[in-house]
XYZ file of C-alpha atoms in Angstrom:
785
model
C 8.307 -80.934 -57.216
C 11.496 -79.440 -55.863
C 13.362 -76.246 -54.837
C 16.476 -74.695 -56.423
C 19.055 -73.102 -54.138
C 22.414 -71.318 -54.664
C 25.119 -73.627 -53.248
C 27.103 -70.773 -51.753
C 24.486 -68.394 -50.384
C 21.585 -70.900 -49.896
C 19.272 -68.374 -51.512
C 16.526 -69.434 -53.957
C 17.380 -69.450 -57.643
C 14.407 -68.027 -59.519
C 13.519 -68.268 -63.198
C 15.849 -71.185 -63.971
C 14.850 -73.509 -66.768
C 13.637 -76.855 -65.420
C 12.916 -79.615 -67.929
C 11.753 -83.232 -67.624
C 13.155 -85.409 -70.447
C 12.521 -88.919 -71.716
C 15.487 -91.263 -71.623
C 15.994 -90.482 -75.356
C 16.426 -86.766 -74.352
C 13.130 -85.662 -75.899
C 11.269 -83.113 -73.860
C 8.251 -84.196 -71.754
C 7.505 -80.839 -70.100
C 9.293 -77.860 -68.626
C 8.907 -74.646 -66.662
C 10.779 -71.807 -64.924
C 11.433 -71.935 -61.259
C 9.301 -69.570 -59.173
C 10.490 -66.576 -57.151
C 11.157 -68.804 -54.143
C 12.980 -71.376 -56.225
C 10.077 -73.916 -56.300
C 9.097 -75.889 -59.371
C 6.312 -78.459 -59.754
C 5.324 -80.878 -62.540
C 1.753 -82.224 -62.493
C 0.139 -85.093 -64.315
C 3.363 -86.983 -65.108
C 2.974 -90.592 -66.126
C 4.877 -93.199 -64.115
C 8.274 -94.096 -65.631
C 11.980 -93.221 -65.797
C 13.030 -89.658 -66.765
C 15.969 -87.239 -66.771
C 15.710 -83.959 -64.813
C 17.620 -81.142 -66.469
C 18.167 -77.692 -64.885
C 19.782 -74.859 -66.768
C 20.406 -71.273 -65.934
C 23.176 -68.842 -67.094
C 25.834 -68.528 -64.449
C 25.353 -72.025 -63.065
C 26.509 -75.499 -64.061
C 23.840 -77.447 -65.936
C 22.311 -80.090 -63.623
C 21.252 -83.551 -64.725
C 19.622 -86.235 -62.579
C 17.902 -89.575 -63.299
C 14.511 -89.717 -61.639
C 11.717 -92.331 -61.382
C 8.092 -91.347 -61.101
C 5.716 -93.710 -59.413
C 2.767 -91.631 -58.231
C 4.397 -88.239 -57.928
C 7.803 -86.628 -58.138
C 9.582 -84.862 -55.248
C 13.326 -84.275 -55.549
C 13.712 -81.979 -52.589
C 16.232 -79.129 -52.488
C 18.712 -78.972 -55.297
C 21.868 -76.874 -54.765
C 23.210 -75.408 -58.010
C 26.897 -74.660 -58.457
C 28.221 -71.507 -60.046
C 29.927 -72.041 -63.463
C 32.993 -69.824 -63.120
C 35.419 -72.786 -63.628
C 33.355 -74.224 -66.435
C 33.223 -70.846 -68.174
C 36.991 -70.512 -68.088
C 37.254 -73.884 -69.746
C 34.844 -72.885 -72.496
C 36.746 -69.661 -73.122
C 39.847 -71.617 -73.991
C 38.547 -74.739 -75.755
C 34.965 -74.346 -76.914
C 35.531 -71.221 -79.078
C 33.012 -70.426 -81.829
C 34.620 -70.680 -85.288
C 34.816 -67.618 -87.544
C 32.767 -69.322 -90.309
C 30.324 -72.224 -90.164
C 28.637 -74.060 -93.068
C 25.351 -75.818 -93.259
C 23.619 -77.343 -96.271
C 21.144 -74.428 -96.485
C 23.148 -71.445 -95.203
C 26.531 -70.189 -94.052
C 27.192 -68.098 -90.977
C 30.028 -65.579 -90.583
C 30.940 -64.728 -86.965
C 31.701 -60.974 -86.904
C 33.233 -61.101 -83.447
C 36.114 -63.145 -84.970
C 36.684 -60.666 -87.765
C 39.454 -58.104 -87.000
C 39.764 -56.206 -90.333
C 36.256 -54.694 -89.902
C 36.754 -53.399 -86.301
C 35.726 -49.777 -86.110
C 34.067 -49.911 -89.493
C 30.527 -50.365 -90.824
C 28.458 -53.285 -92.300
C 30.086 -52.556 -95.666
C 33.553 -53.386 -94.176
C 32.137 -56.525 -92.590
C 30.614 -57.820 -95.850
C 33.910 -57.351 -97.606
C 35.276 -60.137 -95.410
C 32.460 -62.588 -95.816
C 33.126 -65.625 -98.107
C 30.821 -65.704 -101.231
C 30.044 -61.946 -100.861
C 31.521 -59.224 -103.026
C 31.292 -55.434 -102.344
C 32.296 -52.833 -104.945
C 33.671 -49.349 -104.444
C 30.143 -47.867 -104.079
C 29.119 -50.412 -101.510
C 26.888 -52.437 -103.874
C 26.734 -56.056 -102.722
C 26.603 -59.198 -104.873
C 26.537 -62.943 -104.199
C 27.365 -65.292 -107.089
C 27.331 -62.360 -109.425
C 23.792 -61.429 -108.544
C 22.054 -59.053 -106.144
C 20.819 -60.445 -102.823
C 18.190 -58.979 -100.519
C 19.737 -57.538 -97.400
C 17.799 -57.767 -94.072
C 18.594 -56.541 -90.578
C 17.493 -59.122 -88.044
C 15.431 -60.814 -90.729
C 13.428 -57.751 -91.645
C 13.715 -54.920 -94.176
C 15.312 -51.685 -92.960
C 15.691 -48.124 -94.152
C 19.321 -48.139 -92.975
C 22.068 -48.375 -95.535
C 25.100 -50.575 -94.956
C 27.281 -47.608 -94.180
C 24.812 -46.594 -91.454
C 25.234 -49.846 -89.458
C 28.352 -49.998 -87.226
C 30.393 -53.167 -87.513
C 30.627 -53.361 -83.765
C 26.851 -53.755 -83.457
C 26.758 -56.886 -85.614
C 26.868 -60.419 -84.220
C 26.969 -62.420 -87.465
C 26.062 -62.485 -91.155
C 23.858 -65.225 -92.553
C 24.249 -66.109 -96.266
C 21.289 -68.026 -97.740
C 21.914 -68.607 -101.473
C 18.614 -70.407 -102.284
C 16.061 -69.628 -99.617
C 12.939 -71.767 -98.995
C 9.359 -70.528 -99.154
C 9.560 -69.349 -95.597
C 11.856 -66.481 -96.616
C 11.076 -63.482 -98.752
C 11.082 -64.160 -102.447
C 13.033 -61.001 -103.003
C 16.667 -61.242 -104.146
C 18.011 -62.777 -107.268
C 20.964 -64.484 -105.499
C 19.331 -65.111 -102.115
C 19.389 -63.356 -98.779
C 22.035 -61.710 -96.615
C 20.757 -61.343 -93.052
C 22.659 -58.960 -90.750
C 22.045 -60.173 -87.155
C 22.616 -57.505 -84.497
C 24.156 -58.323 -81.129
C 21.804 -59.371 -78.337
C 23.303 -59.997 -74.924
C 21.203 -61.914 -72.341
C 23.848 -62.757 -69.702
C 22.690 -62.565 -66.141
C 23.885 -59.617 -64.093
C 25.580 -56.523 -65.552
C 27.878 -56.836 -68.600
C 29.212 -54.443 -71.087
C 31.840 -53.481 -73.670
C 33.542 -50.154 -74.296
C 35.611 -49.541 -77.478
C 37.315 -46.637 -79.355
C 39.580 -46.322 -82.354
C 41.335 -44.110 -84.890
C 42.846 -44.571 -88.361
C 45.490 -43.003 -90.591
C 42.788 -41.227 -92.663
C 41.636 -39.397 -89.561
C 38.574 -41.643 -89.084
C 37.466 -42.217 -85.592
C 34.972 -44.486 -83.723
C 33.737 -45.086 -80.230
C 31.010 -47.263 -78.730
C 29.554 -48.791 -75.605
C 27.404 -51.979 -75.324
C 25.581 -52.702 -72.019
C 23.076 -55.262 -70.781
C 21.455 -55.848 -67.425
C 19.534 -59.053 -66.616
C 17.715 -59.806 -63.461
C 14.936 -62.386 -63.220
C 12.331 -61.808 -65.886
C 13.753 -58.622 -67.350
C 16.753 -58.225 -69.613
C 17.696 -54.625 -70.480
C 20.099 -53.853 -73.302
C 21.514 -50.663 -74.785
C 24.294 -49.763 -77.110
C 25.674 -46.527 -78.684
C 28.193 -46.093 -81.500
C 29.840 -43.039 -83.066
C 31.574 -43.156 -86.445
C 33.460 -40.418 -88.351
C 34.832 -41.937 -91.577
C 37.033 -40.042 -93.997
C 37.456 -41.415 -97.509
C 39.271 -39.223 -100.118
C 38.468 -40.175 -103.673
C 39.810 -39.563 -107.237
C 37.930 -40.069 -110.420
C 38.959 -39.932 -114.078
C 36.694 -40.136 -117.174
C 38.152 -40.325 -120.708
C 35.598 -40.454 -123.483
C 35.873 -40.575 -127.279
C 32.996 -38.781 -128.945
C 32.145 -40.169 -132.395
C 30.502 -37.413 -134.432
C 29.127 -37.584 -138.010
C 32.089 -35.605 -139.428
C 34.742 -35.499 -136.670
C 35.954 -37.150 -133.491
C 36.570 -35.221 -130.264
C 37.596 -36.311 -126.723
C 36.719 -35.462 -123.180
C 39.229 -35.785 -120.344
C 37.691 -35.154 -116.891
C 39.194 -35.306 -113.387
C 37.552 -35.136 -109.953
C 39.265 -35.101 -106.541
C 37.640 -34.741 -103.189
C 36.529 -36.329 -99.910
C 33.645 -38.531 -98.977
C 32.901 -37.992 -95.252
C 30.514 -40.243 -93.330
C 29.696 -39.103 -89.762
C 26.850 -40.667 -87.794
C 25.596 -41.873 -84.441
C 23.702 -45.085 -83.781
C 21.931 -46.009 -80.602
C 19.652 -48.885 -79.609
C 17.657 -49.460 -76.357
C 15.349 -52.326 -75.500
C 14.316 -55.109 -73.149
C 13.287 -58.731 -73.057
C 10.443 -59.709 -70.776
C 10.412 -63.425 -69.927
C 6.774 -63.617 -68.886
C 7.117 -67.326 -68.005
C 8.930 -70.365 -69.407
C 6.772 -70.243 -72.498
C 6.248 -66.610 -73.386
C 8.783 -63.868 -74.177
C 8.235 -60.284 -75.356
C 11.068 -58.165 -76.824
C 10.821 -54.429 -77.497
C 13.626 -52.269 -78.941
C 14.116 -48.745 -80.284
C 16.963 -47.685 -82.508
C 17.996 -44.245 -83.767
C 20.605 -43.409 -86.355
C 21.478 -39.839 -87.438
C 24.319 -38.267 -89.285
C 25.697 -36.544 -92.369
C 27.284 -38.035 -95.526
C 29.098 -35.346 -97.485
C 30.772 -35.726 -100.905
C 32.889 -32.725 -101.727
C 34.804 -32.646 -104.992
C 36.828 -30.268 -107.195
C 36.635 -30.964 -110.900
C 38.777 -30.217 -113.960
C 37.592 -30.886 -117.519
C 39.573 -30.796 -120.742
C 38.047 -30.735 -124.287
C 40.374 -32.334 -126.858
C 40.264 -32.140 -130.640
C 40.563 -35.102 -133.024
C 44.360 -35.149 -132.439
C 43.813 -35.315 -128.666
C 45.174 -31.784 -128.242
C 43.652 -29.657 -125.473
C 41.520 -26.848 -126.849
C 40.013 -25.589 -123.576
C 39.548 -26.537 -119.941
C 36.960 -26.130 -117.204
C 37.359 -25.653 -113.464
C 34.656 -25.964 -110.787
C 33.076 -27.850 -107.881
C 30.616 -30.733 -107.559
C 29.527 -30.965 -103.913
C 26.686 -32.788 -102.285
C 25.538 -32.930 -98.668
C 23.118 -35.556 -97.304
C 21.706 -35.451 -93.792
C 19.595 -38.323 -92.363
C 17.804 -39.546 -89.306
C 16.406 -43.065 -88.990
C 14.055 -44.565 -86.330
C 13.521 -48.281 -85.955
C 10.963 -49.715 -83.545
C 10.604 -53.517 -83.088
C 8.086 -55.480 -81.052
C 8.437 -59.294 -80.936
C 6.572 -62.108 -79.203
C 7.588 -65.740 -78.922
C 5.523 -68.635 -77.635
C 6.900 -72.143 -77.068
C 4.784 -75.232 -76.321
C 5.179 -78.361 -74.242
C 5.668 -80.312 -77.485
C 9.338 -79.973 -78.473
C 9.763 -77.803 -81.597
C 6.282 -76.322 -81.677
C 6.679 -72.573 -81.751
C 4.710 -69.390 -82.519
C 6.462 -66.057 -83.209
C 5.034 -62.703 -84.152
C 6.732 -59.343 -84.662
C 6.157 -55.809 -85.913
C 8.863 -53.444 -87.186
C 8.479 -49.765 -87.926
C 11.172 -47.799 -89.819
C 11.082 -44.022 -90.438
C 13.746 -42.158 -92.306
C 14.003 -38.418 -92.829
C 16.646 -36.851 -95.004
C 17.882 -33.527 -96.356
C 19.961 -32.971 -99.488
C 21.964 -30.028 -100.721
C 24.180 -29.788 -103.791
C 26.375 -27.120 -105.403
C 27.767 -27.357 -108.926
C 29.819 -24.890 -110.956
C 32.009 -25.164 -114.001
C 33.801 -22.264 -115.696
C 35.563 -22.856 -119.021
C 38.825 -21.153 -120.077
C 40.879 -21.217 -123.227
C 44.409 -22.576 -123.093
C 45.738 -19.146 -122.356
C 43.616 -18.892 -119.265
C 41.005 -16.505 -120.510
C 37.394 -17.136 -119.405
C 35.377 -18.731 -122.260
C 31.605 -18.732 -122.566
C 31.419 -20.532 -125.902
C 29.862 -22.860 -126.864
C 28.135 -22.985 -123.433
C 27.902 -20.402 -120.748
C 29.495 -21.141 -117.358
C 27.394 -23.610 -115.306
C 26.385 -22.491 -111.855
C 23.619 -24.178 -109.927
C 22.500 -25.309 -106.519
C 19.862 -27.588 -105.145
C 17.855 -28.097 -101.953
C 15.821 -31.129 -101.210
C 14.270 -33.247 -98.534
C 12.442 -36.534 -98.284
C 11.113 -39.276 -95.945
C 10.511 -42.984 -96.006
C 8.189 -45.048 -93.804
C 8.450 -48.808 -93.759
C 6.126 -51.204 -91.861
C 6.620 -54.961 -91.573
C 4.410 -57.402 -89.718
C 4.938 -61.130 -89.653
C 3.609 -64.250 -87.860
C 5.157 -67.748 -88.091
C 4.078 -71.076 -86.722
C 6.071 -74.285 -86.630
C 4.286 -77.609 -85.768
C 6.269 -80.867 -85.603
C 4.179 -83.892 -86.609
C 6.877 -86.400 -85.450
C 10.643 -86.537 -85.249
C 11.039 -86.474 -89.040
C 8.296 -84.218 -90.268
C 6.844 -80.815 -89.561
C 4.583 -78.104 -91.020
C 5.518 -74.430 -91.206
C 3.253 -71.579 -92.128
C 3.134 -67.779 -91.875
C 1.813 -64.436 -92.989
C 3.710 -61.234 -93.765
C 2.848 -57.730 -94.900
C 5.136 -54.793 -95.705
C 4.233 -51.273 -96.666
C 6.574 -48.508 -97.792
C 5.953 -44.838 -98.595
C 8.635 -42.635 -100.094
C 8.514 -38.887 -100.696
C 11.246 -36.840 -102.232
C 11.415 -33.120 -103.182
C 14.395 -31.608 -104.955
C 14.485 -28.038 -106.288
C 17.488 -27.170 -108.456
C 18.231 -23.541 -109.501
C 20.534 -22.581 -112.272
C 21.915 -19.064 -112.958
C 20.662 -17.190 -115.936
C 23.665 -15.108 -116.846
C 21.668 -12.743 -119.000
C 19.567 -11.618 -115.975
C 21.886 -12.662 -113.207
C 18.971 -14.513 -111.478
C 18.751 -18.133 -110.357
C 15.806 -19.855 -112.048
C 14.244 -23.244 -111.280
C 15.642 -25.928 -113.635
C 12.786 -28.388 -114.123
C 15.009 -30.994 -115.754
C 17.044 -31.428 -112.534
C 14.103 -31.007 -110.119
C 11.402 -33.322 -108.905
C 8.549 -33.818 -106.465
C 8.297 -37.612 -106.366
C 5.831 -39.802 -104.381
C 6.104 -43.609 -104.273
C 4.163 -46.284 -102.415
C 4.633 -50.093 -102.230
C 2.531 -52.772 -100.616
C 3.569 -56.441 -100.500
C 1.430 -59.134 -98.820
C 2.650 -62.706 -98.520
C 1.671 -66.080 -97.152
C 3.581 -69.299 -97.128
C 3.335 -73.011 -96.165
C 5.859 -75.759 -96.250
C 6.077 -79.420 -95.309
C 9.290 -81.187 -94.247
C 9.482 -84.944 -94.223
C 11.993 -87.745 -94.359
C 12.117 -91.530 -95.095
C 15.270 -93.444 -94.378
C 18.305 -91.399 -95.417
C 16.238 -89.195 -97.642
C 14.662 -85.883 -96.682
C 12.557 -83.252 -98.532
C 10.854 -79.968 -98.052
C 8.189 -78.625 -100.363
C 6.924 -75.094 -99.993
C 4.828 -72.444 -101.727
C 4.846 -68.720 -101.129
C 2.213 -66.420 -102.529
C 2.900 -62.698 -102.791
C 0.731 -59.850 -104.105
C 2.372 -56.448 -104.675
C 1.193 -53.003 -105.656
C 3.332 -49.990 -106.734
C 2.369 -46.438 -107.433
C 4.591 -43.523 -108.440
C 3.858 -39.929 -109.263
C 5.981 -36.994 -110.365
C 3.862 -34.178 -108.870
C 5.755 -31.451 -110.624
C 5.093 -33.006 -114.091
C 1.588 -33.353 -115.560
C 0.367 -36.953 -116.153
C 3.672 -38.360 -114.900
C 2.344 -41.267 -112.842
C 2.233 -45.042 -112.968
C 0.366 -47.821 -111.161
C 1.633 -51.431 -111.236
C -0.332 -54.311 -109.716
C 0.721 -57.953 -109.389
C -2.415 -59.444 -107.744
C -0.750 -62.871 -107.085
C 2.668 -64.196 -107.846
C 3.563 -67.762 -106.840
C 7.087 -68.743 -105.619
C 7.477 -72.492 -105.160
C 10.542 -74.082 -103.570
C 11.597 -77.707 -103.371
C 14.499 -79.288 -101.426
C 15.633 -82.913 -101.564
C 18.451 -84.258 -99.456
C 20.318 -87.574 -99.193
C 22.464 -88.186 -96.151
C 25.352 -90.679 -96.295
C 27.326 -92.409 -93.643
C 30.382 -90.407 -92.540
C 28.878 -86.978 -92.051
C 28.173 -85.941 -95.638
C 25.027 -85.150 -97.538
C 23.723 -84.161 -100.966
C 21.005 -81.608 -101.623
C 19.087 -80.591 -104.763
C 16.882 -77.528 -104.547
C 14.842 -75.159 -106.711
C 13.250 -71.803 -105.933
C 11.605 -68.976 -107.832
C 12.806 -65.522 -106.911
C 11.942 -61.906 -107.618
C 13.992 -58.692 -107.632
C 11.915 -55.553 -107.296
C 13.392 -52.181 -108.360
C 14.901 -50.164 -105.568
C 12.982 -46.882 -105.209
C 16.029 -44.870 -106.310
C 16.043 -46.837 -109.515
C 12.473 -45.629 -110.058
C 13.268 -41.973 -109.155
C 13.115 -40.177 -112.498
C 15.136 -37.071 -111.566
C 18.447 -36.480 -113.439
C 21.806 -36.334 -111.757
C 24.184 -34.317 -113.979
C 27.967 -34.250 -113.736
C 30.082 -32.551 -116.456
C 28.708 -34.154 -119.620
C 27.573 -37.341 -117.881
C 24.082 -37.900 -116.410
C 22.083 -40.579 -114.636
C 18.414 -40.995 -113.878
C 15.940 -43.603 -112.658
C 13.319 -45.375 -114.670
C 9.732 -45.245 -113.430
C 8.703 -47.883 -115.918
C 11.121 -50.483 -114.501
C 9.547 -53.779 -113.781
C 10.579 -56.514 -111.309
C 12.828 -59.315 -112.553
C 11.920 -63.026 -112.019
C 14.502 -65.760 -111.571
C 14.319 -69.541 -111.604
C 17.215 -70.785 -109.493
C 18.527 -74.383 -109.395
C 21.306 -75.592 -107.117
C 23.012 -78.949 -106.387
C 25.124 -78.987 -103.207
C 27.404 -81.425 -101.442
C 28.583 -80.975 -97.844
C 31.206 -83.180 -96.149
C 32.539 -82.902 -92.604
C 35.858 -84.506 -91.548
C 36.104 -84.877 -87.807
C 34.772 -81.282 -87.401
C 38.147 -79.954 -88.494
C 37.658 -79.879 -92.268
C 34.476 -78.953 -94.100
C 33.764 -78.950 -97.810
C 30.735 -77.340 -99.432
C 30.570 -77.689 -103.223
C 27.681 -76.342 -105.316
C 26.745 -76.066 -108.975
C 23.969 -73.657 -109.889
C 21.951 -72.285 -112.769
C 19.908 -69.043 -112.791
C 17.542 -67.966 -115.570
C 16.352 -64.316 -115.116
C 13.594 -62.658 -117.145
C 13.205 -58.897 -117.270
C 16.728 -58.697 -115.768
C 17.462 -55.241 -114.390
C 20.710 -53.729 -115.739
C 22.185 -50.356 -116.484
C 22.006 -48.953 -120.042
C 23.724 -45.968 -121.666
C 22.524 -43.733 -124.466
C 23.827 -40.595 -126.170
C 21.311 -37.770 -125.753
C 20.886 -34.028 -125.533
C 19.759 -32.412 -122.317
C 18.517 -28.806 -121.963
C 20.049 -27.436 -118.784
C 20.094 -23.784 -117.803
C 18.592 -23.024 -121.191
C 21.554 -24.616 -122.955
C 21.748 -27.871 -124.975
C 24.342 -30.266 -123.683
C 25.452 -33.525 -125.273
C 25.736 -36.158 -122.646
C 25.889 -39.947 -122.091
C 22.825 -40.766 -120.067
C 22.766 -43.899 -117.883
C 19.608 -45.448 -116.558
C 18.307 -48.902 -115.464
C 16.246 -50.974 -117.902
C 14.744 -54.451 -118.083
C 16.856 -56.712 -120.277
C 15.330 -59.539 -122.166
C 17.040 -62.145 -120.000
C 20.203 -63.101 -118.160
C 21.523 -66.651 -117.843
C 24.202 -67.731 -115.358
C 25.868 -71.104 -115.012
C 28.217 -71.471 -112.112
C 29.985 -73.502 -109.468
C 31.067 -72.597 -105.974
C 33.471 -74.314 -103.641
C 33.935 -73.377 -99.980
C 36.567 -75.224 -97.917
C 37.208 -74.668 -94.184
C 40.396 -76.347 -92.778
C 41.650 -76.359 -89.254
C 45.334 -76.738 -90.166
C 46.442 -76.845 -86.539
C 44.695 -76.277 -83.235
C 45.243 -72.498 -83.595
C 45.153 -72.068 -87.406
C 41.927 -71.934 -89.383
C 41.611 -71.210 -93.139
C 38.432 -70.694 -95.161
C 38.701 -70.631 -98.954
C 35.901 -69.638 -101.245
C 35.880 -69.869 -105.060
C 33.002 -69.025 -107.427
C 33.183 -69.495 -111.218
C 30.348 -68.653 -113.667
C 29.552 -68.246 -117.282
C 27.105 -65.349 -117.771
C 25.245 -63.912 -120.738
C 22.924 -60.894 -120.954
C 20.789 -59.383 -123.774
C 19.211 -55.915 -123.705
C 17.903 -53.571 -126.397
C 19.260 -55.777 -129.169
C 22.774 -55.761 -127.600
C 24.192 -58.964 -126.069
C 27.390 -59.785 -124.168
C 28.717 -62.901 -122.473
C 31.854 -64.142 -120.778
C 33.451 -66.204 -118.088
C 33.819 -64.624 -114.605
C 35.173 -65.827 -111.299
C 35.590 -64.620 -107.749
C 37.849 -65.962 -104.898
C 38.409 -65.158 -101.250
C 40.683 -66.583 -98.515
C 40.275 -65.922 -94.746
C 43.028 -67.065 -92.461
C 42.911 -66.911 -88.674
C 45.864 -67.856 -86.562
C 46.238 -68.015 -82.789
C 49.764 -66.823 -81.784
C 51.472 -66.983 -78.465
C 50.870 -64.291 -75.783
C 47.066 -64.192 -76.424
C 47.600 -62.741 -79.952
C 45.485 -63.429 -83.051
C 46.603 -62.831 -86.633
C 44.089 -62.563 -89.487
C 44.780 -62.292 -93.206
C 42.066 -61.882 -95.882
C 42.514 -61.782 -99.606
C 40.068 -61.597 -102.515
C 40.212 -61.453 -106.284
C 37.377 -60.618 -108.734
C 37.762 -61.163 -112.447
C 36.218 -58.880 -115.093
C 32.444 -58.397 -114.902
C 30.202 -58.455 -117.932
C 27.742 -55.668 -118.783
C 25.504 -55.282 -121.914
C 27.713 -52.476 -123.330
C 31.086 -53.246 -121.864
C 32.808 -54.676 -118.840
C 34.481 -53.924 -115.475
C 38.214 -54.601 -115.011
C 39.517 -57.254 -112.598
C 40.414 -56.172 -109.073
C 41.933 -57.580 -105.873
C 42.607 -56.603 -102.267
C 44.522 -58.017 -99.213
C 43.869 -57.085 -95.584
C 45.834 -57.974 -92.479
C 44.929 -57.550 -88.788
C 46.471 -58.360 -85.425
C 44.773 -58.425 -81.978
C 46.331 -58.745 -78.526
C 44.377 -59.580 -75.364
C 45.606 -58.360 -71.986
C 45.175 -59.249 -68.307
C 44.199 -62.500 -66.705
C 40.597 -62.324 -67.804
C 41.642 -61.235 -71.344
C 39.020 -58.540 -71.199
C 41.168 -55.709 -72.589
C 42.167 -55.858 -76.294
C 44.114 -53.864 -78.779
C 43.568 -54.517 -82.523
C 45.620 -53.235 -85.480
C 44.159 -53.650 -88.981
C 45.759 -52.638 -92.280
C 43.185 -52.686 -95.095
C 44.219 -53.054 -98.668
C 47.897 -53.250 -97.891
C 48.910 -52.989 -101.576
C 46.456 -50.115 -102.294
C 44.946 -51.970 -105.249
C 41.196 -51.533 -104.650
C 39.699 -49.381 -107.388
C 36.957 -49.345 -110.008
C 37.843 -49.422 -113.808
C 35.260 -49.899 -116.450
C 34.685 -49.531 -120.221
C 31.390 -48.598 -121.909
C 30.571 -48.411 -125.578
C 27.528 -46.683 -127.073
C 26.595 -45.721 -130.665
C 28.438 -42.384 -130.500
C 30.959 -42.769 -127.677
C 33.569 -44.967 -126.110
C 34.281 -44.313 -122.403
C 36.836 -45.408 -119.824
C 36.057 -44.586 -116.223
C 38.465 -44.894 -113.247
C 37.613 -44.294 -109.563
C 39.870 -44.779 -106.565
C 39.137 -44.216 -102.939
C 41.840 -44.168 -100.231
C 41.453 -47.746 -99.275
C 44.873 -48.463 -97.688
C 44.117 -47.524 -94.070
C 45.705 -48.487 -90.763
C 43.169 -48.725 -87.885
C 43.886 -48.926 -84.219
C 41.062 -50.039 -81.890
C 40.962 -50.742 -78.147
C 38.139 -52.463 -76.271
C 37.394 -53.269 -72.637
C 34.889 -55.933 -71.662
C 33.540 -55.724 -68.162
C 30.911 -57.347 -65.930
C 30.095 -60.584 -64.181
C 27.323 -63.190 -64.702
C 25.331 -63.055 -61.516
C 21.649 -63.978 -61.424
C 21.065 -62.254 -58.039
C 23.232 -59.184 -58.254
C 20.482 -56.679 -57.401
C 19.087 -58.777 -54.609
C 22.595 -59.056 -53.077
C 23.095 -55.322 -53.488
C 19.825 -54.567 -51.654
C 20.768 -57.039 -48.836
C 24.183 -55.350 -48.474
C 22.636 -51.953 -48.336
C 20.511 -53.119 -45.441
C 23.548 -54.792 -43.713
C 25.617 -52.074 -42.029
C 29.308 -52.604 -42.617
C 28.759 -55.301 -45.236
C 30.867 -55.558 -48.421
C 30.180 -56.542 -51.990
C 31.003 -60.162 -51.427
C 33.656 -60.182 -54.075
C 31.122 -59.420 -56.846
C 32.448 -56.019 -57.816
C 33.722 -55.451 -61.342
């Protein structure tokens, strides 16, 4: 037994972690100190032990103790850790990027280029990760599954503020414990969670050269068994965009051309708030509850100009019009988590439930009036196009999971868990086109839908980890059953029902550790990529002789993934992670283009229709190298290179080629509390069944200056895409057309962001405040902010 006291005030220190360790540092037992500072261990066998006491805001206390019949260490006075914390702030800084044999972790707090942005901006900076102009994410030329705090979410990447993210976890070949979803693994976005004692917070704001603005506040209050946290972020992003489509139409008797231009602005304005608490019931049990709300509007407003050209590429007529869409949304995320630890070190039980609800509204306006080259209105061969649409929808997403870890001994353990997810999606869109004969707007069924979709996935897993000598292994098996239903309620007999009663996803890991901090790992896993609900949505999106729709008949793709990895650490200053991998994917999901005729507004229109299909298979052979070097004490460089040979076959069409992707992140500490960061990336051409995407590259630079003695006020300048090279250029060939598509958003953007971090770690701030309130003429004891 014993009692913990604050060295300065002499007051009891409650809820500190008190552990009794064996001489080899393994845990015998532990508890939290009581409200009066007391702690007591019972039924301790005689012997020599180590007493360890830890609590945020105090120096960790160690003491050798000997138990004969009982243990009584008397009063222990704990020292505050102000001096120790200052030392850590200068020397023990967390690196921007860490590598392990099974995952890599990117520390967002160290990234300057994404300050004031969204999760999309963050992922652009992460080694191994590529993000295209539309925000689509790939890892090793494949689609990963993206989680938020380890769970599915209805939020898109552009709806998550960068300032709310703590780190990004990249798991390229997950074990059976993780979801089987994701051809190239899992990206887990871990949100910030502050549990410092006392009151602590961060306020930030920023503006950019495009007129984008951001502001946010992050606050946490911890006293005793309760930790309250809250954050709020506001984003208003402006992103002007230009598009150009040039298409060669191959007719039976003649060849014509289409030359189309669009120019407009993509605005993203939203608010994001999160409120919750941790309840530390005792030293074994913790409950966490949080509620998040995100709401905003994403508007895409474009003017369009279309030229029809004859076989000599001479303009014969042109069209002028608008193509506007407005999307409003509101997301709610509720999370409840429970964690139970046991006296046996490593034994742990966790359970959580997540509820997501998303509501959205959609409006679109489209018009296109043709003129001859003298400027006279032309109604031939098609009448002017004038239509508008109104829609709304909602999504509910439930996730429940329970996991149990039970160590058998120091080298082996068993893990098991259950998980269930349920998603329901409803979408209604009514599109009305003008009948120029009557002057009335009539419902256009080809561009309208009333779609209902449900998904249920149940999973169970078990794995065993063991070791013998320098060899280790983990064998796991995950079983998932999934059910999908879809129905177009505005079309008769337009429904589907897909059942996968049981699908098995084995995983196997084998490791060999060598002397000198390096190891080799061989692993295998089976993965699945289920269609995103928008890929199943059968409604048509039409845009001046081009169209896109979903495919309700789309099936999941299955991938067998093999990887051999080698990790070497040199004095914790240089790290090398080299991997070779092979992926074989059946029913690979890819986009396909066909020439077809659509009847819109009562008129036949020749279009190139794009939609997702299941290809026969996709094979990818690749190698990846990630190197992190601490060049000097203040200069850190991470280099990532991925090369692959890929081939794909779909609808009797095949294509293959060599692709590669590289990224460099450089962080340099300069004098006067200044940090310089430079990030560069290059992506080679990408292979599609009917064409390819052109290479692209981008370089970002950012500078941050900390002010004041505590370095708690910072100003950051970030210039994204300094050479203005980020764009999308692709070529597509079909039976009757050859297309070149170019899209460019304003990507060169200068951002200015300021932040102020305030607070003080103090385990007894509220008790002291109450005592001062009762003490007439007292002061704050130097604990003010």
